[in-house]
Short mmCIF file of C-alpha atoms and ligand atoms in Angstrom, two decimals:
data_model
loop_
_atom_site.label_atom_id
_atom_site.label_comp_id
_atom_site.label_asym_id
_atom_site.label_seq_id
_atom_site.Cartn_x
_atom_site.Cartn_y
_atom_site.Cartn_z
CA MET A 1 28.61 12.43 -69.48
CA GLN A 2 25.35 14.31 -70.03
CA GLN A 3 24.39 14.54 -73.69
CA SER A 4 22.11 17.17 -75.24
CA SER A 5 18.98 15.84 -76.92
CA THR A 6 20.09 17.57 -80.18
CA GLN A 7 23.31 15.57 -80.07
CA GLU A 8 21.38 12.36 -79.39
CA THR A 9 19.02 13.03 -82.29
CA LEU A 10 21.93 13.74 -84.60
CA GLU A 11 23.75 10.63 -83.41
CA ARG A 12 20.71 8.47 -84.09
CA SER A 13 20.25 9.91 -87.55
CA LEU A 14 23.97 9.43 -88.41
CA ARG A 15 23.85 5.86 -87.13
CA ASP A 16 20.82 5.15 -89.33
CA LEU A 17 22.56 6.73 -92.31
CA ALA A 18 25.74 4.67 -91.73
CA THR A 19 23.73 1.45 -91.38
CA GLY A 20 22.21 2.01 -94.80
CA LEU A 21 25.59 2.64 -96.46
CA GLU A 22 28.40 0.26 -97.39
CA PRO A 23 31.48 0.13 -95.12
CA GLY A 24 34.02 2.68 -96.39
CA ALA A 25 31.31 5.01 -97.79
CA ARG A 26 31.91 8.69 -97.23
CA MET A 27 29.69 10.50 -94.69
CA PRO A 28 28.53 14.12 -95.15
CA THR A 29 31.02 16.81 -94.11
CA VAL A 30 30.67 18.79 -90.88
CA ARG A 31 29.47 21.81 -92.84
CA GLU A 32 26.84 19.75 -94.66
CA LEU A 33 25.60 18.29 -91.37
CA VAL A 34 25.46 21.73 -89.72
CA GLU A 35 23.29 22.99 -92.54
CA LEU A 36 21.18 19.85 -92.85
CA HIS A 37 20.37 19.49 -89.13
CA GLY A 38 20.59 23.09 -88.00
CA VAL A 39 23.09 22.25 -85.24
CA SER A 40 26.45 23.74 -84.25
CA PRO A 41 29.80 22.34 -85.50
CA VAL A 42 30.61 21.36 -81.86
CA THR A 43 27.48 19.19 -81.66
CA VAL A 44 28.41 17.55 -84.95
CA SER A 45 31.99 16.86 -83.73
CA LYS A 46 30.71 15.37 -80.46
CA ALA A 47 28.18 13.11 -82.20
CA VAL A 48 30.80 11.94 -84.71
CA ALA A 49 33.36 11.33 -81.93
CA ARG A 50 30.89 9.11 -80.05
CA LEU A 51 30.07 7.09 -83.15
CA VAL A 52 33.82 6.70 -83.83
CA SER A 53 34.33 5.44 -80.27
CA GLN A 54 31.50 2.92 -80.84
CA GLY A 55 33.14 1.68 -84.03
CA VAL A 56 30.30 2.95 -86.28
CA LEU A 57 32.33 5.62 -88.07
CA THR A 58 35.99 6.15 -88.73
CA THR A 59 37.79 9.40 -89.50
CA ARG A 60 40.73 9.91 -91.84
CA PRO A 61 42.55 13.13 -90.91
CA GLY A 62 42.44 15.64 -93.77
CA SER A 63 40.01 13.48 -95.75
CA GLY A 64 36.72 13.12 -93.88
CA THR A 65 34.44 10.70 -92.01
CA TYR A 66 33.58 7.22 -93.35
CA VAL A 67 31.42 4.25 -92.42
CA ALA A 68 33.63 1.91 -90.39
CA PRO A 69 34.27 -1.70 -91.45
CA ARG A 70 31.50 -3.88 -89.98
CA SER A 71 33.96 -5.84 -87.80
CA ALA A 72 34.75 -2.63 -85.88
CA GLN A 73 31.09 -1.98 -85.10
CA ARG A 74 30.24 -3.12 -81.64
CA GLN A 75 27.11 -5.05 -80.85
CA ALA A 76 24.92 -3.95 -77.98
CA PRO A 77 26.32 -5.50 -74.76
CA PRO A 78 24.78 -8.93 -74.01
CA ASP A 79 22.15 -9.28 -71.29
CA THR A 80 24.15 -11.14 -68.64
CA ALA A 81 21.59 -11.13 -65.82
CA TRP A 82 21.34 -14.98 -66.06
CA GLN A 83 24.97 -15.25 -64.87
CA THR A 84 23.99 -14.25 -61.33
CA LEU A 85 22.29 -17.63 -60.85
CA ALA A 86 25.00 -19.61 -62.62
CA LEU A 87 27.80 -18.01 -60.60
CA ALA A 88 25.95 -18.58 -57.30
CA ASP A 89 27.89 -17.45 -54.22
CA ARG A 90 31.39 -18.54 -55.21
CA GLN A 91 32.87 -15.06 -54.87
CA ILE A 92 36.52 -14.14 -54.68
CA ASP A 93 37.10 -11.91 -51.69
CA LEU A 94 39.24 -9.00 -52.82
CA SER A 95 38.59 -6.86 -49.78
CA ALA A 96 42.17 -7.30 -48.54
CA LEU A 97 43.60 -6.17 -51.84
CA ARG A 98 43.70 -2.51 -52.65
CA THR A 99 41.54 -1.69 -55.63
CA GLY A 100 43.35 1.51 -56.49
CA PRO A 101 44.69 4.70 -55.04
CA LEU A 102 42.24 7.19 -53.61
CA ALA A 103 43.77 9.98 -55.61
CA ALA A 104 43.97 9.42 -59.34
CA PRO A 105 47.68 8.91 -60.06
CA GLY A 106 47.72 11.84 -62.47
CA SER A 107 50.50 14.33 -62.86
CA GLY A 108 51.53 15.75 -59.52
CA THR A 109 50.31 12.80 -57.45
CA ILE A 110 53.01 11.41 -55.18
CA ARG A 111 52.85 7.77 -54.17
CA LEU A 112 53.65 6.77 -50.61
CA ASP A 113 51.75 3.53 -51.09
CA GLY A 114 52.68 0.51 -53.18
CA GLY A 115 55.04 -2.37 -52.62
CA TYR A 116 57.56 -2.19 -55.45
CA LEU A 117 60.62 -0.19 -56.40
CA HIS A 118 59.92 3.04 -58.26
CA ARG A 119 61.20 2.91 -61.84
CA SER A 120 64.12 5.12 -60.78
CA LEU A 121 65.28 2.36 -58.40
CA GLN A 122 64.85 -0.55 -60.83
CA PRO A 123 67.78 -1.95 -62.83
CA ALA A 124 66.09 -0.71 -66.01
CA LYS A 125 69.01 -1.10 -68.44
CA ALA A 126 69.89 -4.53 -67.14
CA LEU A 127 66.25 -5.61 -67.48
CA ALA A 128 66.03 -4.33 -71.05
CA GLY A 129 69.28 -6.08 -71.99
CA ALA A 130 68.18 -9.32 -70.32
CA LEU A 131 64.85 -9.39 -72.16
CA ALA A 132 66.52 -8.62 -75.49
CA ARG A 133 69.12 -11.39 -75.05
CA ALA A 134 66.43 -13.83 -73.89
CA SER A 135 64.27 -13.16 -76.92
CA ARG A 136 67.18 -13.90 -79.26
CA ARG A 137 67.67 -17.42 -77.93
CA PRO A 138 66.58 -19.97 -80.54
CA ASP A 139 64.69 -21.98 -77.91
CA ALA A 140 63.09 -18.93 -76.27
CA TRP A 141 59.55 -19.89 -77.33
CA ASP A 142 59.81 -23.63 -76.69
CA ARG A 143 58.05 -25.32 -73.78
CA ALA A 144 59.80 -24.99 -70.44
CA PRO A 145 60.10 -27.79 -67.87
CA ALA A 146 57.12 -27.76 -65.48
CA ALA A 147 59.28 -26.98 -62.45
CA GLY A 148 61.19 -24.26 -64.29
CA LEU A 149 64.42 -23.89 -66.27
CA SER A 150 67.20 -25.71 -64.49
CA SER A 151 69.47 -22.65 -64.74
CA LEU A 152 66.83 -20.57 -62.95
CA ARG A 153 66.13 -23.24 -60.32
CA SER A 154 69.82 -23.45 -59.72
CA TYR A 155 70.01 -19.66 -59.24
CA PHE A 156 67.21 -19.75 -56.65
CA ALA A 157 68.85 -22.72 -54.87
CA SER A 158 72.12 -20.79 -54.61
CA ASP A 159 70.43 -17.51 -53.65
CA THR A 160 68.96 -18.88 -50.42
CA ASP A 161 71.27 -19.41 -47.44
CA ALA A 162 69.90 -22.94 -46.88
CA ASP A 163 71.52 -26.14 -48.07
CA VAL A 164 69.02 -27.14 -50.75
CA SER A 165 69.28 -28.76 -54.15
CA VAL A 166 68.02 -27.68 -57.56
CA GLU A 167 65.28 -30.35 -57.32
CA ASP A 168 63.81 -28.58 -54.27
CA VAL A 169 63.04 -25.46 -56.30
CA LEU A 170 59.80 -24.82 -58.17
CA VAL A 171 59.64 -21.70 -60.36
CA THR A 172 56.44 -19.66 -60.05
CA SER A 173 54.94 -16.50 -61.55
CA GLY A 174 56.11 -14.34 -58.65
CA GLY A 175 55.29 -14.43 -54.96
CA GLN A 176 51.52 -14.02 -55.11
CA SER A 177 51.09 -17.05 -57.34
CA ALA A 178 53.37 -19.00 -54.99
CA LEU A 179 51.16 -18.02 -52.04
CA SER A 180 47.96 -19.07 -53.81
CA LEU A 181 49.53 -22.36 -54.76
CA VAL A 182 50.83 -23.15 -51.29
CA PHE A 183 47.60 -22.32 -49.47
CA ARG A 184 45.54 -24.35 -51.92
CA ALA A 185 47.94 -27.28 -51.86
CA ILE A 186 48.48 -27.52 -48.09
CA GLY A 187 45.15 -26.60 -46.56
CA ALA A 188 41.72 -28.17 -46.86
CA PRO A 189 38.67 -25.83 -46.93
CA GLY A 190 37.81 -24.67 -43.43
CA ASP A 191 41.31 -25.34 -42.00
CA ALA A 192 42.92 -22.79 -39.72
CA VAL A 193 46.13 -21.04 -40.83
CA LEU A 194 48.23 -19.05 -38.38
CA VAL A 195 49.23 -15.63 -39.66
CA GLU A 196 51.15 -12.77 -38.14
CA SER A 197 48.95 -9.79 -37.26
CA PRO A 198 49.38 -7.48 -39.09
CA THR A 199 50.42 -9.25 -42.27
CA TYR A 200 50.60 -8.94 -46.06
CA PRO A 201 47.00 -8.48 -47.39
CA GLY A 202 47.77 -10.50 -50.54
CA ALA A 203 48.39 -13.51 -48.31
CA LEU A 204 45.06 -12.92 -46.53
CA ALA A 205 43.33 -12.77 -49.93
CA ALA A 206 44.96 -16.04 -51.02
CA ILE A 207 43.98 -17.67 -47.70
CA ALA A 208 40.36 -16.53 -48.19
CA ALA A 209 40.37 -17.76 -51.80
CA ALA A 210 41.51 -21.20 -50.61
CA ASN A 211 38.62 -21.21 -48.09
CA LEU A 212 41.01 -21.33 -45.16
CA ARG A 213 40.56 -19.50 -41.85
CA PRO A 214 43.28 -17.02 -40.78
CA VAL A 215 44.13 -17.16 -37.06
CA PRO A 216 46.06 -14.04 -36.00
CA VAL A 217 49.22 -14.19 -33.88
CA PRO A 218 50.30 -10.70 -32.70
CA ILE A 219 53.76 -9.44 -33.54
CA GLY A 220 56.08 -6.91 -31.90
CA PRO A 221 59.35 -5.27 -33.00
CA ASP A 222 60.98 -8.75 -32.94
CA GLY A 223 58.23 -10.41 -34.92
CA VAL A 224 56.22 -13.25 -33.43
CA ASP A 225 56.88 -14.78 -30.05
CA PRO A 226 57.32 -18.57 -30.54
CA ALA A 227 55.35 -19.16 -27.32
CA ASP A 228 52.36 -17.38 -28.92
CA VAL A 229 52.76 -19.51 -32.05
CA GLN A 230 52.79 -22.66 -29.91
CA ARG A 231 49.62 -21.60 -28.07
CA ALA A 232 47.89 -20.69 -31.34
CA PHE A 233 48.77 -24.10 -32.83
CA GLU A 234 47.31 -25.81 -29.76
CA HIS A 235 44.08 -23.76 -29.71
CA SER A 236 43.33 -23.75 -33.42
CA GLY A 237 44.60 -27.13 -34.56
CA ALA A 238 46.27 -25.31 -37.48
CA ARG A 239 48.81 -27.25 -39.57
CA LEU A 240 50.24 -24.19 -41.27
CA PHE A 241 51.89 -20.94 -40.17
CA TYR A 242 52.48 -18.16 -42.72
CA CYS A 243 55.17 -15.68 -41.69
CA GLN A 244 57.69 -13.15 -42.93
CA PRO A 245 60.62 -13.33 -40.50
CA THR A 246 62.82 -10.95 -42.52
CA PHE A 247 61.72 -7.32 -43.05
CA HIS A 248 58.11 -8.13 -42.40
CA ASN A 249 55.51 -6.33 -44.51
CA PRO A 250 54.14 -3.96 -43.20
CA THR A 251 56.16 -3.47 -39.98
CA GLY A 252 59.72 -4.18 -41.15
CA ALA A 253 60.27 -6.40 -38.07
CA ILE A 254 63.06 -9.00 -38.09
CA VAL A 255 62.75 -12.17 -36.02
CA PRO A 256 66.02 -12.69 -34.07
CA PRO A 257 68.02 -15.88 -34.87
CA ALA A 258 67.23 -17.77 -31.63
CA GLN A 259 63.51 -17.14 -32.05
CA ARG A 260 63.70 -18.49 -35.60
CA ALA A 261 65.07 -21.84 -34.53
CA ARG A 262 62.37 -21.99 -31.87
CA ILE A 263 59.60 -21.33 -34.42
CA VAL A 264 60.81 -24.28 -36.49
CA GLU A 265 60.79 -26.51 -33.39
CA VAL A 266 57.31 -25.37 -32.36
CA ALA A 267 55.95 -26.09 -35.85
CA ARG A 268 57.62 -29.48 -35.94
CA ALA A 269 56.10 -30.37 -32.55
CA ALA A 270 52.66 -29.39 -33.89
CA GLY A 271 53.20 -31.44 -37.06
CA ALA A 272 52.75 -28.24 -39.04
CA PHE A 273 54.32 -26.50 -42.01
CA VAL A 274 55.81 -23.02 -41.87
CA VAL A 275 55.49 -20.93 -45.00
CA GLU A 276 58.45 -18.53 -44.86
CA ASP A 277 57.79 -15.60 -47.19
CA ASP A 278 61.35 -14.49 -47.94
CA PHE A 279 60.25 -11.78 -50.40
CA ALA A 280 62.61 -9.16 -48.96
CA ARG A 281 65.92 -11.03 -48.85
CA HIS A 282 67.47 -8.45 -51.23
CA LEU A 283 65.77 -5.43 -49.71
CA GLY A 284 68.03 -5.12 -46.65
CA HIS A 285 69.47 -1.68 -45.91
CA GLY A 286 73.00 -2.86 -45.29
CA ASP A 287 73.09 -5.19 -42.24
CA ALA A 288 73.91 -8.89 -42.50
CA LEU A 289 70.81 -11.13 -42.69
CA ALA A 290 69.82 -13.54 -39.93
CA PRO A 291 69.78 -17.17 -41.12
CA SER A 292 66.47 -18.03 -42.78
CA LEU A 293 63.97 -20.42 -41.16
CA LEU A 294 64.68 -22.80 -44.04
CA ALA A 295 68.39 -22.83 -43.15
CA GLN A 296 67.50 -23.92 -39.60
CA ASP A 297 65.05 -26.63 -40.58
CA PRO A 298 66.22 -30.26 -40.53
CA TYR A 299 62.65 -31.61 -40.91
CA GLY A 300 61.32 -30.32 -44.23
CA ALA A 301 58.74 -28.28 -42.26
CA VAL A 302 59.64 -24.95 -43.85
CA VAL A 303 58.37 -24.04 -47.31
CA GLN A 304 60.19 -20.91 -48.46
CA LEU A 305 58.87 -18.41 -51.02
CA THR A 306 60.88 -15.82 -52.85
CA SER A 307 60.36 -13.48 -55.80
CA LEU A 308 62.35 -11.35 -58.22
CA THR A 309 59.60 -8.74 -58.48
CA LYS A 310 60.70 -6.98 -55.32
CA PRO A 311 64.42 -6.37 -56.00
CA ALA A 312 63.93 -5.98 -59.79
CA ALA A 313 60.53 -4.81 -61.09
CA PRO A 314 56.88 -5.78 -60.57
CA SER A 315 56.50 -7.21 -64.05
CA LEU A 316 59.44 -9.57 -63.79
CA ARG A 317 56.87 -12.02 -62.49
CA VAL A 318 59.23 -14.81 -61.60
CA GLY A 319 59.55 -16.33 -58.14
CA ALA A 320 60.21 -19.67 -56.51
CA ILE A 321 59.01 -22.08 -53.86
CA ILE A 322 61.64 -24.15 -52.08
CA ALA A 323 60.18 -27.26 -50.44
CA ARG A 324 61.41 -30.73 -49.50
CA GLY A 325 59.59 -34.05 -49.25
CA PRO A 326 56.09 -35.01 -50.42
CA ILE A 327 54.93 -31.41 -50.20
CA ALA A 328 57.34 -30.53 -53.04
CA GLU A 329 55.74 -33.16 -55.23
CA ARG A 330 52.27 -31.92 -54.42
CA LEU A 331 53.20 -28.32 -55.19
CA GLN A 332 54.77 -29.31 -58.50
CA ALA A 333 51.62 -31.22 -59.46
CA ALA A 334 49.36 -28.31 -58.50
CA ARG A 335 51.60 -25.91 -60.43
CA ARG A 336 51.34 -28.07 -63.54
CA VAL A 337 47.54 -28.23 -63.33
CA ASP A 338 47.35 -24.44 -63.01
CA ASP A 339 49.15 -23.45 -66.22
CA PHE A 340 51.82 -26.03 -67.14
CA PHE A 341 54.84 -23.74 -66.62
CA VAL A 342 55.96 -20.13 -66.34
CA SER A 343 56.44 -18.41 -69.70
CA ARG A 344 59.86 -19.41 -71.00
CA PRO A 345 61.00 -16.02 -72.37
CA LEU A 346 60.37 -14.50 -68.93
CA GLN A 347 62.34 -17.29 -67.24
CA GLU A 348 65.17 -16.84 -69.75
CA ALA A 349 65.12 -13.08 -69.12
CA ALA A 350 65.32 -13.72 -65.36
CA VAL A 351 68.35 -15.98 -65.86
CA GLU A 352 70.00 -13.39 -68.11
CA LEU A 353 69.33 -10.69 -65.51
CA VAL A 354 70.61 -12.50 -62.43
CA SER A 355 73.74 -13.67 -64.23
CA SER A 356 74.65 -10.19 -65.49
CA PRO A 357 77.31 -8.05 -63.75
CA ALA A 358 74.74 -5.22 -63.64
CA TRP A 359 72.57 -7.33 -61.28
CA SER A 360 75.39 -7.67 -58.74
CA THR A 361 76.01 -3.93 -58.97
CA HIS A 362 72.29 -3.25 -58.50
CA LEU A 363 72.13 -5.48 -55.40
CA LYS A 364 75.20 -3.71 -54.00
CA THR A 365 73.84 -0.18 -54.48
CA LEU A 366 70.18 -0.78 -53.61
CA PRO A 367 70.72 -1.08 -49.80
CA ARG A 368 72.36 2.36 -49.56
CA ARG A 369 69.65 3.96 -51.68
CA LEU A 370 66.87 2.41 -49.58
CA GLU A 371 68.63 3.37 -46.36
CA GLN A 372 68.83 7.01 -47.55
CA ARG A 373 65.14 7.00 -48.31
CA ARG A 374 64.20 5.42 -44.98
CA THR A 375 66.16 7.97 -42.94
CA THR A 376 64.90 10.83 -45.13
CA LEU A 377 61.28 9.84 -44.59
CA ILE A 378 61.65 9.25 -40.85
CA ASP A 379 63.58 12.50 -40.29
CA ALA A 380 61.32 14.61 -42.50
CA LEU A 381 58.17 13.36 -40.77
CA ARG A 382 59.76 13.74 -37.34
CA ASP A 383 60.74 17.34 -38.17
CA GLN A 384 57.11 18.14 -38.81
CA LEU A 385 55.52 15.85 -36.21
CA PRO A 386 58.14 15.42 -33.46
CA THR A 387 56.11 12.89 -31.50
CA TRP A 388 55.74 10.55 -34.45
CA ASN A 389 57.93 7.48 -34.73
CA PRO A 390 57.52 4.35 -36.79
CA VAL A 391 56.58 1.24 -34.82
CA THR A 392 60.02 -0.15 -35.76
CA ASP A 393 62.99 1.51 -37.46
CA PRO A 394 63.19 -1.16 -40.14
CA ARG A 395 66.64 -2.20 -41.31
CA GLY A 396 65.18 -3.47 -44.57
CA GLY A 397 62.12 -3.61 -46.78
CA LEU A 398 60.22 -0.85 -48.54
CA HIS A 399 57.91 0.43 -45.80
CA LEU A 400 57.47 2.30 -42.56
CA TRP A 401 54.56 1.42 -40.31
CA TYR A 402 53.11 4.24 -38.19
CA ARG A 403 50.61 3.85 -35.41
CA LEU A 404 48.23 6.81 -35.46
CA PRO A 405 47.42 8.82 -32.37
CA PRO A 406 43.94 8.47 -30.91
CA GLY A 407 41.35 10.68 -32.56
CA ILE A 408 42.23 10.10 -36.18
CA THR A 409 41.46 7.12 -38.35
CA ALA A 410 43.56 5.66 -41.14
CA GLU A 411 40.76 6.40 -43.62
CA GLU A 412 40.78 10.04 -42.55
CA VAL A 413 44.53 10.28 -43.12
CA GLU A 414 44.15 8.57 -46.50
CA HIS A 415 41.50 11.04 -47.59
CA ARG A 416 43.25 14.10 -46.22
CA ALA A 417 46.54 13.08 -47.85
CA ALA A 418 44.76 12.33 -51.13
CA ALA A 419 43.29 15.83 -51.10
CA ARG A 420 46.88 17.11 -51.06
CA GLY A 421 47.94 14.80 -53.90
CA VAL A 422 49.65 12.14 -51.76
CA VAL A 423 48.56 8.50 -51.76
CA VAL A 424 49.11 6.63 -48.46
CA ASP A 425 48.02 3.18 -47.42
CA GLY A 426 45.57 2.93 -44.50
CA GLY A 427 46.51 -0.08 -42.42
CA ARG A 428 43.13 -1.74 -41.77
CA ARG A 429 43.47 -4.39 -44.48
CA TYR A 430 46.72 -5.71 -42.95
CA PHE A 431 44.80 -7.12 -40.00
CA PRO A 432 42.98 -10.47 -40.25
CA ALA A 433 40.69 -9.39 -37.36
CA GLU A 434 39.89 -6.14 -35.56
CA PRO A 435 43.06 -3.97 -35.42
CA PRO A 436 44.29 -2.94 -31.96
CA ALA A 437 44.87 0.63 -33.24
CA ALA A 438 44.82 2.68 -36.44
CA HIS A 439 47.94 2.48 -38.60
CA ILE A 440 49.23 3.70 -41.93
CA ARG A 441 51.94 2.19 -44.10
CA LEU A 442 54.28 4.51 -45.96
CA SER A 443 56.49 3.38 -48.82
CA ILE A 444 60.05 4.64 -48.99
CA ALA A 445 60.44 3.39 -52.56
CA GLY A 446 57.47 4.85 -54.46
CA THR A 447 58.83 8.29 -55.41
CA ALA A 448 61.26 9.26 -58.15
CA ASP A 449 63.81 10.78 -55.77
CA LEU A 450 64.50 12.17 -52.30
CA PRO A 451 63.07 15.67 -52.98
CA ALA A 452 59.79 14.07 -54.10
CA LEU A 453 59.79 11.99 -50.94
CA LYS A 454 60.28 15.13 -48.81
CA LEU A 455 57.50 16.92 -50.68
CA ALA A 456 55.16 14.01 -50.03
CA VAL A 457 56.05 14.02 -46.33
CA ASP A 458 55.38 17.78 -46.11
CA ALA A 459 51.94 17.30 -47.64
CA LEU A 460 51.18 14.32 -45.43
CA ALA A 461 52.27 16.18 -42.29
CA GLN A 462 50.00 19.06 -43.22
CA ALA A 463 47.15 16.61 -43.74
CA ILE A 464 47.74 15.12 -40.30
CA THR A 465 48.22 18.33 -38.34
CA ALA A 466 44.95 19.59 -39.75
CA ALA A 467 43.20 16.62 -38.12
CA PRO A 468 41.90 16.58 -34.52
CA GLY A 469 44.06 14.71 -32.01
CA ALA A 470 47.13 14.85 -34.22
CA ASP A 471 49.44 16.32 -31.59
CA GLN A 472 49.03 13.52 -29.11
CA GLU A 473 51.98 11.25 -28.33
CA VAL A 474 52.22 8.08 -30.38
CA ASN A 475 53.07 4.91 -28.51
CA GLY A 476 55.33 3.38 -31.12
C1 LIG B 501 55.11 -10.04 -48.23
C2 LIG B 501 54.82 -10.20 -49.68
N1 LIG B 501 54.81 -11.43 -50.22
C3 LIG B 501 54.54 -11.63 -51.52
C4 LIG B 501 54.25 -10.58 -52.35
C5 LIG B 501 53.92 -10.86 -53.78
O1 LIG B 501 54.81 -10.28 -54.65
P1 LIG B 501 54.87 -10.64 -56.20
O2 LIG B 501 53.71 -11.49 -56.54
O3 LIG B 501 54.86 -9.33 -56.89
O4 LIG B 501 56.17 -11.38 -56.39
C6 LIG B 501 54.23 -9.27 -51.83
C7 LIG B 501 53.89 -8.12 -52.70
O5 LIG B 501 53.61 -7.04 -52.26
C8 LIG B 501 54.54 -9.08 -50.46
O6 LIG B 501 54.55 -7.87 -49.92
#
């Protein structure tokens, strides 16, 4: 913000005055300062407000302005230029992760981006009750076992469809921490990792942070083709394949059961692990789930990840890795080195939540609510742009994935939508290499209700029709 030189002069003189006084001493009144310095009351208020924000002064409503306690006074920021040399080139590549919405999420902004349930879809009461009960436990603040509370491990073991034991489960701080852990623990710097293309950008960021090399395998409406995975293993020498066979983010694709068994066989033949990101197991829209890769794996090749953040709320940062054999031991060791264990009150709250009747009710009602939102978004967008169809009609998950017609870029759609108060997610960052076409990802779960979703679609459709090339057929 531009400051007038009168304000600066006044500020300097007030700072000098305050420095010479004891903390708690009274400063002159606004009227006195106006008279003394020949400035307006507004200039005085602005100068005082800045010195309050810097911790030099403090105001007591109805009483006046005082010299702040010395502890509140901030020092000038340190000169940190030397850090550039010390930090060298060990950067963390955040380019795959979104830094923030293009439009400030102020009042009136509607979110069609994001990967979590809107507050209106979260089991808010059940979460509040679970946290309150957890905090009342006498052992709530004790250490927790490194692999997690046995009650929570046992929940995760029973929640998967595979025949696994409590010992196979390692509790993590949500899915992202599980991904970071797995990529660091399995790969050595420079190793290739097969990934679906497109895929979840958080996984790409974790792969980059572990100094691994993502090798894209294209996916269609039925996910990856096992023959492509086999070829990619052979060409790259990768020993790891990261995939989301159920309600893939961003496309919503589901890998059919026979293909799943084949993927496990292909990985086994290559002597490779498969990291099955099962983040969306509770985000189905009503259909029965295909058996997980883990359930079809007799070799210990599949390492499955899951998280409670998706069906509950983003800050219930509790997830799990299910792994068998030496890899489980390695992951547990790496987990312990990272931060000993996941905060016990949060684990206790998770146990309280998943064992409450309200959780079962939530999981029963969520599919219908998500289904309503998916059909509302597809129909509303189709009404306005009849040639537009999502790449798949996903039977689960929180997103729709649209391929854009030629002539308009994802960035252009993002900016045009933002200008109308709608935040959408341009699809470039979902691709580990050059994308074959421009895409956007739309969330069905980011608005408070269906009318807000329709409003957002109206604004988005207007943004798109105003762009050149928007009327061309989309090859979904
Ligand atoms: C496919 C996938 N995996 C993992 C995660 C990580 O989720 P969290 O760390 O919130 O549990 C996300 C979040 O968007 C995701 O989309």
